[in-house]
Tab-separated table of C-alpha atoms in Angstrom:
chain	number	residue	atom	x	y	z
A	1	UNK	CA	-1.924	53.673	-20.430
A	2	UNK	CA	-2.598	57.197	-22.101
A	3	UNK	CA	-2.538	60.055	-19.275
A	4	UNK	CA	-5.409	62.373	-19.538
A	5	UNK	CA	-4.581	65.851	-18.772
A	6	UNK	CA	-5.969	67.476	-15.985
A	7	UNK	CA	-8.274	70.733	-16.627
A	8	UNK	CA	-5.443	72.594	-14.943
A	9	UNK	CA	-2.860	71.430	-17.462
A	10	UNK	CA	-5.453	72.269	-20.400
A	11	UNK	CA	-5.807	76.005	-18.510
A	12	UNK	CA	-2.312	76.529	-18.598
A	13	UNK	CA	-1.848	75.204	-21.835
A	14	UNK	CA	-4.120	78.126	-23.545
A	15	UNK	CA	-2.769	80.864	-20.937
A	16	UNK	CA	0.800	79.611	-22.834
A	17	UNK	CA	-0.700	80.098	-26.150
A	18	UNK	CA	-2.893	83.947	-25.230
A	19	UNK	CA	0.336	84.776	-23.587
A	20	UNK	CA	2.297	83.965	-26.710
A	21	UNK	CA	-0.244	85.868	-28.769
A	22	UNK	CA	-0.409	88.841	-26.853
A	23	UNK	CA	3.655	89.106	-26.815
A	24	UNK	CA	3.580	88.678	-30.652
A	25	UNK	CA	1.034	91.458	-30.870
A	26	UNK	CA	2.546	93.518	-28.090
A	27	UNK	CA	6.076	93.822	-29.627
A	28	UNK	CA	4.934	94.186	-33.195
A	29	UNK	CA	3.049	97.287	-31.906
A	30	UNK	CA	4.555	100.716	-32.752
A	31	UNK	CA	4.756	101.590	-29.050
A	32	UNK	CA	6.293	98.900	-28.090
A	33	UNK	CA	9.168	99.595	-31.079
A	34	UNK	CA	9.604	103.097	-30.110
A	35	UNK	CA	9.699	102.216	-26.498
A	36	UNK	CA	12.809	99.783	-27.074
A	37	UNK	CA	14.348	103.257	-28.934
A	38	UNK	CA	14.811	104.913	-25.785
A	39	UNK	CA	18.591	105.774	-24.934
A	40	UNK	CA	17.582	104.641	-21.699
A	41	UNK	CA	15.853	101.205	-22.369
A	42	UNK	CA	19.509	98.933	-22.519
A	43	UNK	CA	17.368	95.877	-23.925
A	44	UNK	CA	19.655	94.298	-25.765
A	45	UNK	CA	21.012	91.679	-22.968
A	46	UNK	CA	16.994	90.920	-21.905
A	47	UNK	CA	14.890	87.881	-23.666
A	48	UNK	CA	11.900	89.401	-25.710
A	49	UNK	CA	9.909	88.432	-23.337
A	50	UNK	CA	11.341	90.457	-20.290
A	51	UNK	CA	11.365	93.277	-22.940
A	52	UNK	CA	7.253	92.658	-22.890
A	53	UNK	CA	7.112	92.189	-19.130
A	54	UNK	CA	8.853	95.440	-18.762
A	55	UNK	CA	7.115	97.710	-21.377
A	56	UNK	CA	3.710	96.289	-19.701
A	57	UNK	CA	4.843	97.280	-16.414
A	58	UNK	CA	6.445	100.849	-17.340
A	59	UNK	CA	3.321	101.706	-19.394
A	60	UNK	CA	1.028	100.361	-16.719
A	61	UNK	CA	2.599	102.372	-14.078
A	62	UNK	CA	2.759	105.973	-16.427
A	63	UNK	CA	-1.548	105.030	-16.309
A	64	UNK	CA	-1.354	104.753	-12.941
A	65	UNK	CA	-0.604	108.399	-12.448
């Protein structure tokens, strides 16, 4: 019998595909590539991802002041 996916399962299946969108767009942005410049940044143990989740953070929290 063929499983129908629950609306839930559809909702996280396009958040999956924005969020995978927005992290190609985010670290092909020339913030993003001058951000991972800093001598401070030490990215280069972190998935690309946490590199994202951490620019979005640091830049949202420089806003916030």
């Amino acid at each position: 019998m063929a499983q129908i996916p629950a609306s839930s399962d559809r909702q996280f299946s396009a958040d999956t595909k924005i969020w995978y969108n927005l992290k190609c767009a985010i670290s092909t942005s020339s913030g993003f590539q001058r951000w991972q410049l800093e001598p401070n940044a030490q990215l280069q143990e972190i998935s690309l991802e946490q590199q994202v989740q951490r620019y979005l953070r640091e830049t949202l929290e420089t806003l916030a002041y």
